[in-house]
Short mmCIF file of C-alpha atoms in Angstrom, two decimals:
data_model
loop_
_atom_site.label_atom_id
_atom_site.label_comp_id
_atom_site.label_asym_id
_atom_site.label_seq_id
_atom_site.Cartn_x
_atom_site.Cartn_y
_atom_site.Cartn_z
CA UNK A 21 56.30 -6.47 -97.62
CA UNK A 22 52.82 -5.67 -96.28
CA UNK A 23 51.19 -5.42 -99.86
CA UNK A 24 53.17 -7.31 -102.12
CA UNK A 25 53.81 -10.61 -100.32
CA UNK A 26 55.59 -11.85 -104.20
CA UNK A 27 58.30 -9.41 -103.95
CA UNK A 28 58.86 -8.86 -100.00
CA UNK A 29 62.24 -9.55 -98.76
CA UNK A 30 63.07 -12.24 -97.01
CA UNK A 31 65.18 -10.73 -94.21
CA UNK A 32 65.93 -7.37 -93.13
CA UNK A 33 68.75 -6.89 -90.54
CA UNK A 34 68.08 -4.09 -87.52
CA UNK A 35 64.94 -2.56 -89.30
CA UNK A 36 63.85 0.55 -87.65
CA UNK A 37 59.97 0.85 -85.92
CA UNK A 38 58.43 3.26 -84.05
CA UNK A 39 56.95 3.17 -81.20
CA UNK A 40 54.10 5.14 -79.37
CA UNK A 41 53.98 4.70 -75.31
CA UNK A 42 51.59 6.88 -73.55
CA UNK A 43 51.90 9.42 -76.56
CA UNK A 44 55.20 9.77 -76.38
CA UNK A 45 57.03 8.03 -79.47
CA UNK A 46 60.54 6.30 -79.04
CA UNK A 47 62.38 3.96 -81.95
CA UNK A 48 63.09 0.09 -81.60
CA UNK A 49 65.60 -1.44 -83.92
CA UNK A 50 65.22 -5.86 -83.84
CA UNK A 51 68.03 -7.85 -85.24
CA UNK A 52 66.22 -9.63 -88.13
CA UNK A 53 63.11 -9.56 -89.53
CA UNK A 54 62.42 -12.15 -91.45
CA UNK A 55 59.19 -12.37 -93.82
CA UNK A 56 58.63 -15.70 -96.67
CA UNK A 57 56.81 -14.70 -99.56
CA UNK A 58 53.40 -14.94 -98.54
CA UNK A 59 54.09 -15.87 -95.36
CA UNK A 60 53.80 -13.52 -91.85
CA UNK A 61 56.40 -11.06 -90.30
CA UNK A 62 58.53 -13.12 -87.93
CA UNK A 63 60.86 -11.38 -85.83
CA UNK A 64 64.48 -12.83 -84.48
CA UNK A 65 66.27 -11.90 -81.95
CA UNK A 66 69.55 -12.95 -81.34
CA UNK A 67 71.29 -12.82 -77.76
CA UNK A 68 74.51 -14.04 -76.85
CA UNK A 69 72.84 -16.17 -74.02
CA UNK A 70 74.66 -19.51 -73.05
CA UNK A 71 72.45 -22.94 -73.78
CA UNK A 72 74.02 -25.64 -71.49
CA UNK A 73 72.64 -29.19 -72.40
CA UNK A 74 70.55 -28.25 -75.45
CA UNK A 75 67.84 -26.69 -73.06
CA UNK A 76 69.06 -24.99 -70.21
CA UNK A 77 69.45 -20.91 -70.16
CA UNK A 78 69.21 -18.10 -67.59
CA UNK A 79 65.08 -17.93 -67.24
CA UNK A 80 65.63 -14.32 -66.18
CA UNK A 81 67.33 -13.73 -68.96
CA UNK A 82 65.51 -15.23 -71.84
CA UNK A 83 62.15 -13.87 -69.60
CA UNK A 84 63.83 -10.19 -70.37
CA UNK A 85 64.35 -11.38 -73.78
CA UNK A 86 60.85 -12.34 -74.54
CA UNK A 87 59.37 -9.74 -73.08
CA UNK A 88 61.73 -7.26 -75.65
CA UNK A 89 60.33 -9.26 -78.58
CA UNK A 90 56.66 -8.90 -77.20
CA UNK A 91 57.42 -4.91 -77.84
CA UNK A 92 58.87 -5.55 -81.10
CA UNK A 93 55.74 -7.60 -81.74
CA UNK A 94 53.40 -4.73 -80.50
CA UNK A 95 55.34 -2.40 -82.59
CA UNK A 96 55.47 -4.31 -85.69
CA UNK A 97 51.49 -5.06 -85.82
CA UNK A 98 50.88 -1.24 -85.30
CA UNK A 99 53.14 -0.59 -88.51
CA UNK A 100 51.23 -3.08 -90.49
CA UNK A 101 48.06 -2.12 -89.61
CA UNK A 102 49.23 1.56 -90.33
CA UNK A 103 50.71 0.54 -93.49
CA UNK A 104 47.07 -1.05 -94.65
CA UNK A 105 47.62 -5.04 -93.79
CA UNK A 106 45.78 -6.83 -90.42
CA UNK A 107 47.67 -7.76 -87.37
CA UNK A 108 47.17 -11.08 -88.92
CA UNK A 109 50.37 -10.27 -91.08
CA UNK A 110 52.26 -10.45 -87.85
CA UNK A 111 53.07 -14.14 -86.68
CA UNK A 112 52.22 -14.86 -83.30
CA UNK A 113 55.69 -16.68 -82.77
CA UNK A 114 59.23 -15.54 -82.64
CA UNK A 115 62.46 -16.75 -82.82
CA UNK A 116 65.27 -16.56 -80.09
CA UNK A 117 68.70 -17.35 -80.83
CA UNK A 118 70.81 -18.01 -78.51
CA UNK A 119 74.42 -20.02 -78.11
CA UNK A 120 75.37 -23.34 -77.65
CA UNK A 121 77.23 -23.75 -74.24
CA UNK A 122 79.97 -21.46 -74.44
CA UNK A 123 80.61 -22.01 -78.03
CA UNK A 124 79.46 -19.57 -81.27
CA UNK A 125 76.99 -21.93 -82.51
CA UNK A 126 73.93 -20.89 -82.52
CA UNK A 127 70.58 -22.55 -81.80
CA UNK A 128 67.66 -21.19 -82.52
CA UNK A 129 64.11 -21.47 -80.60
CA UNK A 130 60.48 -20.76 -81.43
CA UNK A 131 58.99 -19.14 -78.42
CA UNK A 132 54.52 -18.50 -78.85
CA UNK A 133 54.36 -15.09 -78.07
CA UNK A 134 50.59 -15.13 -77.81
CA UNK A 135 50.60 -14.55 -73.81
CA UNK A 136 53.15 -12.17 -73.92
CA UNK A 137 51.91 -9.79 -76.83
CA UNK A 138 48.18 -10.06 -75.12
CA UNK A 139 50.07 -9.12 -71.44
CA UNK A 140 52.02 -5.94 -72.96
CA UNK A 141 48.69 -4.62 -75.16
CA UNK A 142 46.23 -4.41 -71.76
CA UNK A 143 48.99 -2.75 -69.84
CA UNK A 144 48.96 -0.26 -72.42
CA UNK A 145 45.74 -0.06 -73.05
CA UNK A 146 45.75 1.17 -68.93
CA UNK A 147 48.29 3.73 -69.60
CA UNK A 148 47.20 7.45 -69.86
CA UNK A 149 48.59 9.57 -72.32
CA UNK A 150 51.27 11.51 -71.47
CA UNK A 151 50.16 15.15 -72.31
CA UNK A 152 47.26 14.71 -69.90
CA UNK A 153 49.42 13.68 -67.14
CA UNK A 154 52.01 16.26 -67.21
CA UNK A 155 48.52 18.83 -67.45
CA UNK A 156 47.26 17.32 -64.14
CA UNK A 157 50.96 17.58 -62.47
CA UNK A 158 50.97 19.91 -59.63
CA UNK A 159 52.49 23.11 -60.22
CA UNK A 160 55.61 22.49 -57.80
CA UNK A 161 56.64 19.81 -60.16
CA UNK A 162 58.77 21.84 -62.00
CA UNK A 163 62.43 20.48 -62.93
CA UNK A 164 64.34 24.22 -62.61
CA UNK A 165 67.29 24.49 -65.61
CA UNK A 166 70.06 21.59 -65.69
CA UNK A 167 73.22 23.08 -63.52
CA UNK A 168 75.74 24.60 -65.46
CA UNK A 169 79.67 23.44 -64.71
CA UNK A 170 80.04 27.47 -63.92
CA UNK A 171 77.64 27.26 -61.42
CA UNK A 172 78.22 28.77 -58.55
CA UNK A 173 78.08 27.32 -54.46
CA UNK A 174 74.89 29.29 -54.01
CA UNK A 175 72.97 28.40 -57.50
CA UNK A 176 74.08 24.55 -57.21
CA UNK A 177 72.32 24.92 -53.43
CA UNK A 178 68.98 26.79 -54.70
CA UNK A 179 68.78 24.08 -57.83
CA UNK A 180 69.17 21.22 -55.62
CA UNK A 181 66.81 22.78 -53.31
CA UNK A 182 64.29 23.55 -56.37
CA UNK A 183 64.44 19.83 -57.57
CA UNK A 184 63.70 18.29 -54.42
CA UNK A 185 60.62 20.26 -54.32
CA UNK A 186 59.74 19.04 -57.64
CA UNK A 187 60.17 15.55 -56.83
CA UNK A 188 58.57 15.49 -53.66
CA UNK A 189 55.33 16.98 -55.08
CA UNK A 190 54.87 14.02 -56.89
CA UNK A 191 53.04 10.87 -55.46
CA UNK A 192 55.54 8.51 -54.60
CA UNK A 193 55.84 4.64 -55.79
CA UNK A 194 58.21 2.36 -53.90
CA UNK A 195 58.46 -1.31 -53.99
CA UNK A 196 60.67 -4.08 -54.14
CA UNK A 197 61.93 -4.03 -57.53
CA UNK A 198 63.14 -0.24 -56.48
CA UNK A 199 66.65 -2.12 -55.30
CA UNK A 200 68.56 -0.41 -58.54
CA UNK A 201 66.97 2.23 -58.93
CA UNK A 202 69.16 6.20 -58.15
CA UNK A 203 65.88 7.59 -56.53
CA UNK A 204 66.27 4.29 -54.14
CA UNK A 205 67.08 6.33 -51.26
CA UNK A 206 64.59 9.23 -51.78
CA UNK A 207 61.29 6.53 -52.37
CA UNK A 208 62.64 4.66 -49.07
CA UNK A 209 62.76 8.18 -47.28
CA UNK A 210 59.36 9.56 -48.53
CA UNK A 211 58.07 5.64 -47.62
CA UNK A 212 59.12 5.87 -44.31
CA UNK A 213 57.84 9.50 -43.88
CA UNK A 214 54.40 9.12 -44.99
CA UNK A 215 53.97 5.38 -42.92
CA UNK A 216 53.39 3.58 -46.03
CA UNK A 217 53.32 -0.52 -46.09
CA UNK A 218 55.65 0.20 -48.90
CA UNK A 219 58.36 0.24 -47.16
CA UNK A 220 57.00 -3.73 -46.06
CA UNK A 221 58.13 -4.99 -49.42
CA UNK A 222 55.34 -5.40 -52.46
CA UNK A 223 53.81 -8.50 -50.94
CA UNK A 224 52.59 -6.51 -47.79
CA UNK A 225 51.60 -3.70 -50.32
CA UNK A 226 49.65 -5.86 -52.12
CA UNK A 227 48.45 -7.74 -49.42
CA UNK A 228 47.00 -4.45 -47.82
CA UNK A 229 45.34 -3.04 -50.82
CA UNK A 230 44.35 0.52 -50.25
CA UNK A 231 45.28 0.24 -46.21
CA UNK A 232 48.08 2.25 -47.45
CA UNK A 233 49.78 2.94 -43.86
CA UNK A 234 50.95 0.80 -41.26
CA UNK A 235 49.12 2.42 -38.36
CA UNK A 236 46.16 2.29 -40.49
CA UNK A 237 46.68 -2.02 -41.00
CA UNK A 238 47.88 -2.19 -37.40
CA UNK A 239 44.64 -0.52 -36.00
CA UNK A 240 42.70 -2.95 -37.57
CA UNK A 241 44.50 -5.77 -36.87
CA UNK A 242 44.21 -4.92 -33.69
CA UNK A 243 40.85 -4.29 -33.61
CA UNK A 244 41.15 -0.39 -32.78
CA UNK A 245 38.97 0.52 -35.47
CA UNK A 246 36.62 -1.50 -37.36
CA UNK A 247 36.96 -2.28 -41.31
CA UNK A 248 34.51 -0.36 -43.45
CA UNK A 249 35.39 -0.98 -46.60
CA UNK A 250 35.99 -4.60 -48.14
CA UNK A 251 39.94 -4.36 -48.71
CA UNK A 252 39.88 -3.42 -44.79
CA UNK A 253 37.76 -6.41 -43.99
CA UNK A 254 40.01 -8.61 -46.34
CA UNK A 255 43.23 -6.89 -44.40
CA UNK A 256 41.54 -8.20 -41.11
CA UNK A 257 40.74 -11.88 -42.35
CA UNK A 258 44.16 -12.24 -44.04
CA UNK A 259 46.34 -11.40 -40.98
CA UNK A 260 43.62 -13.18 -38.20
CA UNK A 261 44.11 -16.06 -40.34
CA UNK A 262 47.85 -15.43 -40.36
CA UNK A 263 47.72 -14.82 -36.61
CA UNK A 264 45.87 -17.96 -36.15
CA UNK A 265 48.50 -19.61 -37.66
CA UNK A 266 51.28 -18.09 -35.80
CA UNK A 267 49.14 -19.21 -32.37
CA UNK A 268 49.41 -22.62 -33.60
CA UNK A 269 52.99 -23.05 -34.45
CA UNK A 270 53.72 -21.20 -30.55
CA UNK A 271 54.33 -17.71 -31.69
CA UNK A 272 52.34 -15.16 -30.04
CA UNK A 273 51.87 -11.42 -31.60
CA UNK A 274 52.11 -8.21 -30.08
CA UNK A 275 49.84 -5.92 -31.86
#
């Protein structure tokens, strides 16, 4: 297909690409792939997403949707590139089918991927690889053996035991997107433990940079120690201002 543009199929149902993240490879498998002779590799996906009124679908949805093609997309150029063509080969648009109302006709859309694809390669251009991680992972952070169903009281104890020291040794992320997560309840724990403005919800995260506890942003706030860096000065300007604003509307804060 990459080649011989003459003889390349013109569709190929669930083809089969890999896919390298951080060094670590993992398969994808798209619905269609469709490629005209002498035309680009287009990819289709098909979901069985309800189109009210000819426009109207679940944006998170068809956002989750997307952002699966841009990793087909990703994929696909790698392959092509491997396989001796330019990322060229690779059409920059997709299509997404989806279904009419609550019917099974489809209707199919041609979404520019352009953003997307140009999003997912910088985030994984930022990604280490994941040999060099797992090197730099201190030595606590050991998974012992899975439990075996014969296990007895005293082994299921020390394993449990072993993997919370595991997973505490390693540097905890928490945020708001955490809500479905099964280590939920751990994060929140280890959040609340260590003080951090984690536990504030993302936007406070974000908003305090690397002030990454709350005594640390309330200090300054309050003016119990003075900024030295410029995310602590930018912590003190965006709260006076918010303060400010607060004093206005008749709310007064107690630092």
């Amino acid at each position: 297909m990459v080649n011989t543009a003459d003889s390349a199929l013109h569709l190929i149902r669930h083809p089969l690409l890999e896919f390298d993240l951080a060094g670590v490879t993992t398969h994808l498998e798209l619905d269609v792939l469709s490629c005209a002779s002498l035309g680009q590799l287009t990819p289709i996906e098909i979901k069985s997403l309800p189109l009210h009124h000819q426009t109207d679908a679940d944006p998170h949805k068809v956002g989750a949707a997307v952002r699966q093609i841009a990793v087909y997309m990703v994929a696909l150029r790698r392959l092509v590139i491997v396989s001796g063509g330019t990322r060229d080969q690779v059409a920059d648009q997709a299509l997404l089918v989806m279904t009419s109302g609550f019917s099974m006709r489809p209707e199919a859309f041609v979404v520019d991927m352009r953003p997307h694809v140009d999003h997912l390669e910088w985030v994984l251009a930022q990604q280490p690889n994941a040999g060099l991680v797992l090197a730099d992972l201190p030595r606590p952070a050991i998974l012992p053996s899975p439990m075996a169903p014969e296990a007895s009281p005293e082994e299921k104890l020390e394993i449990k035991a072993a993997t919370k020291e595991a997973v505490s040794a390693l540097p905890m992320h928490y945020g708001d997107g955490c809500a479905t997560c099964p280590m939920l309840a751990f994060c929140a724990k280890e959040a609340e433990l260590h003080d951090s403005v984690a536990q504030m919800g993302t936007q406070a995260a974000n908003a305090c940079g690397s002030v990454g506890t709350i005594s640390a942003a309330f200090d300054l706030i309050g003016g119990r120690r003075m900024p030295v860096s410029g995310a602590e000065r930018a912590v003190v300007a965006d709260f006076s201002r918010a303060s400010a604003a607060l004093a206005l509307a008749g709310v007064q804060l107690d630092h």
